[in-house]
């Protein structure tokens, strides 16, 4: 920002220059004549002087001669700003005074600003003052010749010149498009901002077919309405779309108004404002409101599933186990009383059991859908999960996509819920499949990775240590940096409406980060995408306790008289549980409330070998019962059972040792397996 002294006896001319310099941020000092300007210059020492030539008291030539004679001001650059001399007349005198820039009135804003920039950047050498006789004689002659003419012309032309100059300067720097027109598509003037909005280069506005730039769907409406407004000499406004020559589309608000001259002829002036960002912001708000409604509906479904799950799973547990009792009884009856009808009845019971199993699976899926399932972390061989996921995907991904894999056979195990890890892989591969199209390739690679402090710092959320890396790469179209930045946002998708929810990568991110890992994207347009998942490798001490879950048909060890304290508020579940345990060698104390269970423990806690409690019970929840039981007997093993834990069961929340969860509906095998494991924690 420079300090500029503007000298002109005409206030309107002076104000115009001040306005233009203000756009550039310069500090402007004004003076109405040469004498005032000289005093101001000596006091303020400006960086630049812009002066008119013909002024009262001291004119422009005398002012500059005095400035050049002052050692403190002699090097100050000067611009002559004149309306009454042709360049050939002014140039010799200007050169003698060391003035290298002459701007003629009426002002062209660009010429003046260019002259200001050049004068400040290249002040030039300071000349000596010209001879006195040359200066005085020349100035007297010129002043006598021009003074009268200047007065006459200023009276008749300055008003129009000032108005036009002011309009042009303001229009050229206006933040909105400004134009004048003689018809709906006959533009006679367009300022730079309007040409920028329409995507047109500088040039004659009249040579442009403006109506062709209006979106075809808006063109007839706009043209008809604009012509009607012009015929009726009234204002008109509308919001329309433009299609720029580069193909980009913009929304604009356009206004036109009539201007009637003295001959009763009408022309039109107008403004154009680019409102594309506002329209897009409004659409984003509407989209977010829509997504919020979807999220609320999803949450409502999840809440509904959770509310139904507890009681429904209790009912299913009753159906599953009583069907088992019936089937077992029919088998025994068939051995005692041979009859083909027993076999048919057993098939009927098995059909009921199969339907109950499918209902239980449906309930579990609803809980997963509503993010209300309980994770079951265990030691996982990631290679086996990948192989299983690929077997599933090869049947659904389509023949047009080639799946490739590269396994590190020395891959470390990780601690994860296998189902959730499979969901991560399925989502990533499905995302790659959608990106490649016909003939594309999706490749999966697994390997071990050790990160020190320096390399861990390159991955958000990771600490130094050992990791398993799963990389899913596709050779599709790739993503822009903007898309990569938003890829993990819930509900963000680049797929067409109806072809994606935008939850896939968000789910991947949530699962991986909950496991203490990280997921990153490497992608460039035209070069495909690489998704890299980093999972903490299981500690060596963890691998020693890894074991596979027993199959449903596997033999389960019976009890040896161990006392099981069962706390379950549902009468039928309590009866089924007690029956199964009793028939398999356990002693059972069954109560319907947590308070009753505490009373048993208070009477004699040493006789109880295991507390088996429902999670959700009236008055006292299962975890609360376990906490209180631990006060009476800190080493008492605890086994929870629930069809829906409602967030009450989380790993590490209950302080009693040996805590585990048996999901309802349970079978005889799963109940006995869980009890056996809880009684001998070291084997689990």
Coordinates of C-alpha atoms in Angstrom, one line a residue, residues 113 158 223 250 290 331 405 424 426 516 518 550 574 591 599 647-648 665:
X113 CA -4.0 1.9 -12.4
X158 CA -17.6 17.2 -17.8
X223 CA -36.4 -14.8 -23.6
X250 CA -24.1 -22.0 -13.2
X290 CA -33.0 -36.1 4.0
X331 CA -36.8 -90.7 19.8
X405 CA -5.2 -62.5 -4.0
X424 CA -15.0 -55.0 6.5
X426 CA -16.9 -57.6 1.9
X516 CA -7.4 -50.1 17.5
X518 CA -6.5 -47.6 11.0
X550 CA -17.3 -76.2 19.6
X574 CA -35.6 -70.3 34.2
X591 CA -34.4 -67.6 41.5
X599 CA -29.7 -63.6 49.6
X647 CA -25.5 -51.8 26.3
X648 CA -25.3 -53.1 29.8
X665 CA -31.9 -68.3 22.1

